[in-house]
Amino acid sequence: MPTIVVHVMPKPEILDPQGKAVGNALPRLGFEGFAAVRQGKRFELTVDGEVTEELLGKAREAAETMLSNPVIEDVVAVEVVTSEAAS
Amino acid sequence: MARIGVVTFPGSLDDRDAARAVRLAGGESVNLFHSDESLQDVDAVVLPGGFSYGDYLRAGAISRFAPIMEKVVDAAHGGMPVLGICNGFQVLTEVHLLPGSMIKNEHLHFICRDQVLRVENAETAWSSDYEAGQEITIPLKNQDGQYVADEATLDALEAEGRVAFRYVGFNPNGSRRDIAGITNERGNVVGLMPHPEHAVEAGFGPDSVLNGRRGTDGLSFFTSAISTLVAAT
């Protein structure tokens, strides 16, 4: 089944406490060379059937109004992934 | 008698404490449920603390779509006093009754402590029984309590006297400009992270200098609302 994937990230100007903690932990575990980490969210909206433009529009609206809070987050991508590509 | 509704969402924790605070302040508490489509003619509403919907998605993000919130928003726009405590504050920002948002505490830990606040605005519906500049101690307990907003919004809040409460001595969560609570333009909607409803009865409140657990500094939130309602009639 096709899936609409929504990616949400904290706004660049908003401090990301979780990403910062992960960023601080990486070198302690020997993963050197990463200057910063930001942590976001990925939503997978599974579609029962075909992804129409209308459905994609609804997904974009949900992404902007519910899945993200525009005060602190940006929707960075809304994309369709087919099951063949996913598997 | 002033009727003050307290909304229970799935995962609310402090609804009973809030209702008790209303009664101790001299009001009548009315239990409201997230799925209700009527405010039962209450005169004011409290959105209590807790972890509604487990804080899934974002704190307050799912509760704001509850059927009763539509009524609360309409009533707030009409001037009804609305207080959001902790998770209730998060719901008020998610539903855009108050600006800004809360993100995870800067130090990433859940924190629970008796917190000193300064009353910056003693003219809101929920702070009129305090003196401007008064320092009060009430419990604070949160995980996602870091208040954030863009600089223009913060400047506007400061300029318009809409920072209602500010942390004193210690900023427990990294909130911008030590902001603990804010109000809307009209002063009827107030949200804050600390918990006034846990400091309303001697023996169960925060420690004071003189006595353990004697603090009742939170009671004036609720008497303020009742005074405001009485003055309006």
mmCIF file of C-alpha atoms in Angstrom:
data_model
loop_
_atom_site.group_PDB
_atom_site.id
_atom_site.type_symbol
_atom_site.label_atom_id
_atom_site.label_comp_id
_atom_site.label_asym_id
_atom_site.label_seq_id
_atom_site.Cartn_x
_atom_site.Cartn_y
_atom_site.Cartn_z
ATOM 1 C CA MET A 1 0.000 0.000 0.000
ATOM 2 C CA PRO A 2 1.297 3.474 -0.783
ATOM 3 C CA THR A 3 2.306 5.702 2.088
ATOM 4 C CA ILE A 4 2.435 9.465 2.408
ATOM 5 C CA VAL A 5 5.462 10.388 4.488
ATOM 6 C CA VAL A 6 5.501 13.697 6.380
ATOM 7 C CA HIS A 7 8.785 15.016 7.769
ATOM 8 C CA VAL A 8 8.658 17.616 10.555
ATOM 9 C CA MET A 9 11.711 19.381 12.001
ATOM 10 C CA PRO A 10 12.137 21.925 14.810
ATOM 11 C CA LYS A 11 12.585 25.410 13.353
ATOM 12 C CA PRO A 12 16.261 26.348 12.911
ATOM 13 C CA GLU A 13 15.983 29.243 15.390
ATOM 14 C CA ILE A 14 14.390 27.029 18.082
ATOM 15 C CA LEU A 15 16.851 25.290 20.354
ATOM 16 C CA ASP A 16 16.369 21.520 20.046
ATOM 17 C CA PRO A 17 17.171 20.084 23.506
ATOM 18 C CA GLN A 18 16.854 16.455 22.388
ATOM 19 C CA GLY A 19 19.064 16.914 19.345
ATOM 20 C CA LYS A 20 21.623 18.708 21.490
ATOM 21 C CA ALA A 21 21.696 15.820 23.990
ATOM 22 C CA VAL A 22 22.152 13.293 21.176
ATOM 23 C CA GLY A 23 24.873 15.491 19.681
ATOM 24 C CA ASN A 24 26.715 15.548 22.994
ATOM 25 C CA ALA A 25 26.428 11.774 23.387
ATOM 26 C CA LEU A 26 27.829 10.860 19.972
ATOM 27 C CA PRO A 27 31.515 11.675 20.623
ATOM 28 C CA ARG A 28 31.345 9.991 24.031
ATOM 29 C CA LEU A 29 30.440 6.793 22.187
ATOM 30 C CA GLY A 30 33.227 7.246 19.656
ATOM 31 C CA PHE A 31 31.139 8.730 16.824
ATOM 32 C CA GLU A 32 33.383 11.696 16.057
ATOM 33 C CA GLY A 33 33.042 14.304 13.348
ATOM 34 C CA PHE A 34 29.431 15.444 13.693
ATOM 35 C CA ALA A 35 29.149 19.159 14.424
ATOM 36 C CA ALA A 36 25.476 19.171 15.466
ATOM 37 C CA VAL A 37 22.361 17.014 15.644
ATOM 38 C CA ARG A 38 18.756 18.066 15.223
ATOM 39 C CA GLN A 39 15.973 15.617 15.916
ATOM 40 C CA GLY A 40 12.688 15.660 14.019
ATOM 41 C CA LYS A 41 9.633 13.513 13.407
ATOM 42 C CA ARG A 42 8.567 11.276 10.542
ATOM 43 C CA PHE A 43 4.891 10.385 10.066
ATOM 44 C CA GLU A 44 3.794 7.573 7.740
ATOM 45 C CA LEU A 45 0.192 7.927 6.554
ATOM 46 C CA THR A 46 -0.764 4.646 4.911
ATOM 47 C CA VAL A 47 -3.289 4.918 2.098
ATOM 48 C CA ASP A 48 -5.826 2.217 1.346
ATOM 49 C CA GLY A 49 -5.817 2.488 -2.449
ATOM 50 C CA GLU A 50 -4.461 5.181 -4.692
ATOM 51 C CA VAL A 51 -2.855 8.461 -3.624
ATOM 52 C CA THR A 52 -4.932 11.122 -5.330
ATOM 53 C CA GLU A 53 -4.056 14.817 -5.503
ATOM 54 C CA GLU A 54 -7.009 15.425 -3.180
ATOM 55 C CA LEU A 55 -5.662 12.993 -0.599
ATOM 56 C CA LEU A 56 -2.185 14.469 -0.878
ATOM 57 C CA GLY A 57 -3.726 17.886 -0.310
ATOM 58 C CA LYS A 58 -5.427 16.622 2.835
ATOM 59 C CA ALA A 59 -2.133 15.173 4.042
ATOM 60 C CA ARG A 60 -0.431 18.545 3.474
ATOM 61 C CA GLU A 61 -3.209 20.287 5.400
ATOM 62 C CA ALA A 62 -2.946 17.790 8.272
ATOM 63 C CA ALA A 63 0.820 18.270 8.261
ATOM 64 C CA GLU A 64 0.486 22.045 8.615
ATOM 65 C CA THR A 65 -2.399 22.133 11.080
ATOM 66 C CA MET A 66 -1.998 19.081 13.302
ATOM 67 C CA LEU A 67 1.183 17.075 12.730
ATOM 68 C CA SER A 68 3.312 20.194 13.193
ATOM 69 C CA ASN A 69 3.038 23.343 15.293
ATOM 70 C CA PRO A 70 4.107 26.264 13.070
ATOM 71 C CA VAL A 71 5.344 28.195 16.103
ATOM 72 C CA ILE A 72 8.149 25.725 16.731
ATOM 73 C CA GLU A 73 8.272 23.347 13.762
ATOM 74 C CA ASP A 74 8.511 23.269 9.951
ATOM 75 C CA VAL A 75 7.037 20.665 7.625
ATOM 76 C CA VAL A 76 10.122 19.976 5.518
ATOM 77 C CA ALA A 77 8.645 17.351 3.166
ATOM 78 C CA VAL A 78 5.420 15.571 2.238
ATOM 79 C CA GLU A 79 6.178 12.718 -0.154
ATOM 80 C CA VAL A 80 4.590 9.570 -1.529
ATOM 81 C CA VAL A 81 6.400 6.267 -1.054
ATOM 82 C CA THR A 82 5.035 3.239 -2.901
ATOM 83 C CA SER A 83 5.144 -0.170 -1.264
ATOM 84 C CA GLU A 84 7.676 -1.488 -3.805
ATOM 85 C CA ALA A 85 10.074 1.307 -2.948
ATOM 86 C CA ALA A 86 9.459 0.828 0.770
ATOM 87 C CA SER A 87 10.144 -2.906 0.779
ATOM 88 C CA MET B 1 -22.200 31.611 43.332
ATOM 89 C CA ALA B 2 -19.585 31.634 40.590
ATOM 90 C CA ARG B 3 -19.627 28.379 38.621
ATOM 91 C CA ILE B 4 -16.191 27.405 37.397
ATOM 92 C CA GLY B 5 -15.835 24.428 35.053
ATOM 93 C CA VAL B 6 -12.808 22.144 35.119
ATOM 94 C CA VAL B 7 -12.242 20.117 31.945
ATOM 95 C CA THR B 8 -11.069 16.515 32.193
ATOM 96 C CA PHE B 9 -9.172 15.238 29.156
ATOM 97 C CA PRO B 10 -7.941 11.646 28.831
ATOM 98 C CA GLY B 11 -4.723 11.864 30.865
ATOM 99 C CA SER B 12 -5.572 14.948 32.932
ATOM 100 C CA LEU B 13 -4.080 14.533 36.412
ATOM 101 C CA ASP B 14 -4.907 17.679 38.335
ATOM 102 C CA ASP B 15 -8.566 18.156 37.495
ATOM 103 C CA ARG B 16 -9.703 17.175 40.985
ATOM 104 C CA ASP B 17 -7.155 19.449 42.626
ATOM 105 C CA ALA B 18 -8.322 22.314 40.420
ATOM 106 C CA ALA B 19 -11.972 21.648 41.289
ATOM 107 C CA ARG B 20 -11.064 21.551 44.975
ATOM 108 C CA ALA B 21 -9.198 24.850 44.630
ATOM 109 C CA VAL B 22 -12.315 26.395 43.086
ATOM 110 C CA ARG B 23 -14.399 25.247 46.049
ATOM 111 C CA LEU B 24 -11.854 26.413 48.637
ATOM 112 C CA ALA B 25 -11.876 29.815 46.947
ATOM 113 C CA GLY B 26 -15.635 30.003 47.436
ATOM 114 C CA GLY B 27 -16.839 28.962 43.994
ATOM 115 C CA GLU B 28 -18.886 26.065 42.711
ATOM 116 C CA SER B 29 -16.863 23.585 40.655
ATOM 117 C CA VAL B 30 -18.455 21.975 37.608
ATOM 118 C CA ASN B 31 -16.947 18.863 36.058
ATOM 119 C CA LEU B 32 -16.660 19.152 32.287
ATOM 120 C CA PHE B 33 -15.527 16.357 29.977
ATOM 121 C CA HIS B 34 -13.429 16.666 26.823
ATOM 122 C CA SER B 35 -16.196 15.146 24.689
ATOM 123 C CA ASP B 36 -18.916 17.488 26.040
ATOM 124 C CA GLU B 37 -20.393 19.919 23.576
ATOM 125 C CA SER B 38 -21.800 22.223 26.251
ATOM 126 C CA LEU B 39 -20.093 24.343 28.892
ATOM 127 C CA GLN B 40 -23.140 23.887 31.144
ATOM 128 C CA ASP B 41 -23.488 27.648 31.639
ATOM 129 C CA VAL B 42 -20.295 27.955 33.660
ATOM 130 C CA ASP B 43 -18.865 31.432 34.285
ATOM 131 C CA ALA B 44 -15.196 30.447 33.872
ATOM 132 C CA VAL B 45 -13.135 27.451 32.789
ATOM 133 C CA VAL B 46 -9.941 25.834 34.065
ATOM 134 C CA LEU B 47 -7.902 23.538 31.804
ATOM 135 C CA PRO B 48 -5.952 21.462 34.341
ATOM 136 C CA GLY B 49 -2.490 19.934 34.350
ATOM 137 C CA GLY B 50 -1.518 16.418 33.432
ATOM 138 C CA PHE B 51 -0.394 14.523 30.368
ATOM 139 C CA SER B 52 -3.459 14.493 28.143
ATOM 140 C CA TYR B 53 -3.125 11.862 25.419
ATOM 141 C CA GLY B 54 0.253 10.987 26.929
ATOM 142 C CA ASP B 55 1.766 14.153 25.402
ATOM 143 C CA TYR B 56 1.773 12.205 22.116
ATOM 144 C CA LEU B 57 2.549 14.294 19.032
ATOM 145 C CA ARG B 58 3.140 17.415 21.174
ATOM 146 C CA ALA B 59 1.905 18.325 24.653
ATOM 147 C CA GLY B 60 -1.681 19.541 24.303
ATOM 148 C CA ALA B 61 -1.738 18.978 20.550
ATOM 149 C CA ILE B 62 -4.497 16.376 20.470
ATOM 150 C CA SER B 63 -6.610 17.797 23.309
ATOM 151 C CA ARG B 64 -6.987 21.037 21.463
ATOM 152 C CA PHE B 65 -9.205 19.211 18.934
ATOM 153 C CA ALA B 66 -11.570 17.936 21.680
ATOM 154 C CA PRO B 67 -15.230 18.922 21.062
ATOM 155 C CA ILE B 68 -15.366 21.038 24.230
ATOM 156 C CA MET B 69 -12.403 23.158 23.114
ATOM 157 C CA GLU B 70 -14.496 24.731 20.359
ATOM 158 C CA LYS B 71 -16.869 25.999 23.053
ATOM 159 C CA VAL B 72 -13.993 27.115 25.276
ATOM 160 C CA VAL B 73 -12.446 29.090 22.404
ATOM 161 C CA ASP B 74 -15.764 30.795 21.591
ATOM 162 C CA ALA B 75 -16.347 31.626 25.268
ATOM 163 C CA ALA B 76 -12.782 32.954 25.638
ATOM 164 C CA HIS B 77 -13.274 35.237 22.647
ATOM 165 C CA GLY B 78 -16.444 36.448 24.353
ATOM 166 C CA GLY B 79 -14.477 37.392 27.480
ATOM 167 C CA MET B 80 -15.006 34.380 29.740
ATOM 168 C CA PRO B 81 -12.110 33.856 32.174
ATOM 169 C CA VAL B 82 -10.069 30.804 31.098
ATOM 170 C CA LEU B 83 -7.062 29.504 33.037
ATOM 171 C CA GLY B 84 -4.670 26.904 31.619
ATOM 172 C CA ILE B 85 -2.334 25.267 34.099
ATOM 173 C CA CYS B 86 0.691 23.310 32.837
ATOM 174 C CA ASN B 87 -0.823 20.926 30.268
ATOM 175 C CA GLY B 88 -3.772 23.326 30.125
ATOM 176 C CA PHE B 89 -1.345 26.133 29.172
ATOM 177 C CA GLN B 90 0.038 23.879 26.436
ATOM 178 C CA VAL B 91 -3.509 23.295 25.154
ATOM 179 C CA LEU B 92 -4.139 27.083 25.124
ATOM 180 C CA THR B 93 -1.053 27.678 22.969
ATOM 181 C CA GLU B 94 -1.911 24.799 20.623
ATOM 182 C CA VAL B 95 -5.421 26.202 20.132
ATOM 183 C CA HIS B 96 -3.923 29.695 19.554
ATOM 184 C CA LEU B 97 -5.652 31.444 22.453
ATOM 185 C CA LEU B 98 -2.155 32.302 23.700
ATOM 186 C CA PRO B 99 1.002 32.861 21.615
ATOM 187 C CA GLY B 100 4.206 30.822 21.696
ATOM 188 C CA SER B 101 4.683 27.192 22.608
ATOM 189 C CA MET B 102 6.310 24.875 25.125
ATOM 190 C CA ILE B 103 9.176 22.576 24.211
ATOM 191 C CA LYS B 104 11.107 20.039 26.265
ATOM 192 C CA ASN B 105 12.924 21.450 29.314
ATOM 193 C CA GLU B 106 16.388 22.712 28.395
ATOM 194 C CA HIS B 107 17.985 20.119 30.729
ATOM 195 C CA LEU B 108 15.681 17.339 29.422
ATOM 196 C CA HIS B 109 14.662 16.263 32.927
ATOM 197 C CA PHE B 110 11.261 16.229 34.548
ATOM 198 C CA ILE B 111 11.425 18.778 37.355
ATOM 199 C CA CYS B 112 9.294 19.115 40.493
ATOM 200 C CA ARG B 113 9.973 21.872 43.003
ATOM 201 C CA ASP B 114 8.456 24.727 44.959
ATOM 202 C CA GLN B 115 8.966 27.681 42.637
ATOM 203 C CA VAL B 116 9.054 31.401 43.371
ATOM 204 C CA LEU B 117 7.189 33.565 40.844
ATOM 205 C CA ARG B 118 6.736 37.292 40.539
ATOM 206 C CA VAL B 119 3.256 38.537 39.660
ATOM 207 C CA GLU B 120 4.036 40.898 36.767
ATOM 208 C CA ASN B 121 0.464 41.685 35.810
ATOM 209 C CA ALA B 122 -2.095 41.915 38.627
ATOM 210 C CA GLU B 123 -4.895 43.044 36.339
ATOM 211 C CA THR B 124 -5.814 39.774 34.648
ATOM 212 C CA ALA B 125 -8.970 37.841 35.510
ATOM 213 C CA TRP B 126 -6.814 35.315 37.348
ATOM 214 C CA SER B 127 -4.357 37.609 39.164
ATOM 215 C CA SER B 128 -6.375 40.626 40.331
ATOM 216 C CA ASP B 129 -6.251 39.534 43.986
ATOM 217 C CA TYR B 130 -2.434 39.806 43.932
ATOM 218 C CA GLU B 131 -0.331 42.962 44.074
ATOM 219 C CA ALA B 132 1.843 43.753 41.067
ATOM 220 C CA GLY B 133 5.403 42.736 41.941
ATOM 221 C CA GLN B 134 4.264 40.316 44.659
ATOM 222 C CA GLU B 135 6.369 37.156 44.965
ATOM 223 C CA ILE B 136 4.516 33.889 45.472
ATOM 224 C CA THR B 137 5.627 30.267 45.889
ATOM 225 C CA ILE B 138 3.693 27.466 44.206
ATOM 226 C CA PRO B 139 4.706 23.985 43.007
ATOM 227 C CA LEU B 140 6.096 23.458 39.517
ATOM 228 C CA LYS B 141 6.280 20.053 37.846
ATOM 229 C CA ASN B 142 6.856 19.539 34.163
ATOM 230 C CA GLN B 143 8.834 17.935 31.398
ATOM 231 C CA ASP B 144 7.857 20.131 28.449
ATOM 232 C CA GLY B 145 7.875 23.470 30.218
ATOM 233 C CA GLN B 146 10.315 25.579 28.220
ATOM 234 C CA TYR B 147 8.321 28.552 26.936
ATOM 235 C CA VAL B 148 9.459 29.676 23.485
ATOM 236 C CA ALA B 149 8.266 32.282 20.995
ATOM 237 C CA ASP B 150 9.983 34.375 18.353
ATOM 238 C CA GLU B 151 11.669 37.611 19.467
ATOM 239 C CA ALA B 152 8.951 39.841 17.986
ATOM 240 C CA THR B 153 6.265 37.981 19.953
ATOM 241 C CA LEU B 154 8.322 38.140 23.159
ATOM 242 C CA ASP B 155 8.912 41.886 22.672
ATOM 243 C CA ALA B 156 5.177 42.427 22.112
ATOM 244 C CA LEU B 157 4.282 40.417 25.234
ATOM 245 C CA GLU B 158 6.694 42.511 27.291
ATOM 246 C CA ALA B 159 5.549 45.823 25.807
ATOM 247 C CA GLU B 160 1.868 45.057 26.356
ATOM 248 C CA GLY B 161 2.325 43.817 29.932
ATOM 249 C CA ARG B 162 1.208 40.348 28.909
ATOM 250 C CA VAL B 163 3.941 38.507 30.788
ATOM 251 C CA ALA B 164 1.735 37.694 33.771
ATOM 252 C CA PHE B 165 4.167 35.639 35.877
ATOM 253 C CA ARG B 166 7.948 35.343 35.805
ATOM 254 C CA TYR B 167 10.297 32.844 37.454
ATOM 255 C CA VAL B 168 12.374 34.405 40.244
ATOM 256 C CA GLY B 169 15.815 33.250 41.361
ATOM 257 C CA PHE B 170 15.915 30.143 39.201
ATOM 258 C CA ASN B 171 14.651 29.422 35.704
ATOM 259 C CA PRO B 172 13.568 25.780 35.997
ATOM 260 C CA ASN B 173 13.182 24.897 32.327
ATOM 261 C CA GLY B 174 15.011 27.407 30.139
ATOM 262 C CA SER B 175 11.899 29.470 29.348
ATOM 263 C CA ARG B 176 12.596 32.593 27.301
ATOM 264 C CA ARG B 177 12.931 35.710 29.466
ATOM 265 C CA ASP B 178 12.063 33.653 32.589
ATOM 266 C CA ILE B 179 8.408 33.604 31.504
ATOM 267 C CA ALA B 180 6.226 31.378 33.704
ATOM 268 C CA GLY B 181 2.827 32.558 32.495
ATOM 269 C CA ILE B 182 1.209 34.913 30.002
ATOM 270 C CA THR B 183 -2.171 36.462 29.260
ATOM 271 C CA ASN B 184 -4.101 37.501 26.159
ATOM 272 C CA GLU B 185 -4.743 41.139 25.193
ATOM 273 C CA ARG B 186 -8.011 41.245 27.096
ATOM 274 C CA GLY B 187 -6.631 39.637 30.280
ATOM 275 C CA ASN B 188 -9.330 36.969 30.532
ATOM 276 C CA VAL B 189 -7.182 34.079 29.257
ATOM 277 C CA VAL B 190 -4.149 33.163 31.364
ATOM 278 C CA GLY B 191 -1.763 30.231 31.031
ATOM 279 C CA LEU B 192 1.147 29.228 33.243
ATOM 280 C CA MET B 193 3.342 26.187 33.812
ATOM 281 C CA PRO B 194 3.449 26.136 37.667
ATOM 282 C CA HIS B 195 0.489 24.806 39.643
ATOM 283 C CA PRO B 196 -1.496 27.269 41.809
ATOM 284 C CA GLU B 197 -4.102 24.556 42.539
ATOM 285 C CA HIS B 198 -1.503 22.677 44.596
ATOM 286 C CA ALA B 199 -1.031 25.616 46.969
ATOM 287 C CA VAL B 200 -4.506 26.333 48.261
ATOM 288 C CA GLU B 201 -4.755 24.597 51.631
ATOM 289 C CA ALA B 202 -2.471 24.755 54.658
ATOM 290 C CA GLY B 203 -0.936 21.348 55.294
ATOM 291 C CA PHE B 204 -0.802 20.373 51.625
ATOM 292 C CA GLY B 205 1.017 23.283 49.972
ATOM 293 C CA PRO B 206 4.660 24.173 49.418
ATOM 294 C CA ASP B 207 7.039 24.743 52.330
ATOM 295 C CA SER B 208 7.329 28.302 53.606
ATOM 296 C CA VAL B 209 10.136 29.828 55.619
ATOM 297 C CA LEU B 210 8.177 29.388 58.828
ATOM 298 C CA ASN B 211 6.276 26.183 58.317
ATOM 299 C CA GLY B 212 6.390 23.036 56.235
ATOM 300 C CA ARG B 213 3.715 22.660 53.553
ATOM 301 C CA ARG B 214 1.799 25.700 54.785
ATOM 302 C CA GLY B 215 1.901 27.676 51.542
ATOM 303 C CA THR B 216 -1.425 28.773 50.101
ATOM 304 C CA ASP B 217 -0.132 31.351 47.622
ATOM 305 C CA GLY B 218 -2.073 29.745 44.751
ATOM 306 C CA LEU B 219 -5.539 30.356 46.180
ATOM 307 C CA SER B 220 -5.691 33.941 44.899
ATOM 308 C CA PHE B 221 -5.793 32.711 41.286
ATOM 309 C CA PHE B 222 -9.215 31.292 41.993
ATOM 310 C CA THR B 223 -10.474 34.089 44.249
ATOM 311 C CA SER B 224 -9.327 36.545 41.544
ATOM 312 C CA ALA B 225 -11.561 34.867 38.977
ATOM 313 C CA ILE B 226 -14.494 34.908 41.372
ATOM 314 C CA SER B 227 -13.875 38.620 42.192
ATOM 315 C CA THR B 228 -13.672 39.356 38.453
ATOM 316 C CA LEU B 229 -16.970 37.578 37.824
ATOM 317 C CA VAL B 230 -18.670 39.347 40.731
ATOM 318 C CA ALA B 231 -17.384 42.728 39.513
ATOM 319 C CA ALA B 232 -18.738 42.008 36.031
ATOM 320 C CA THR B 233 -22.299 41.334 37.205
#
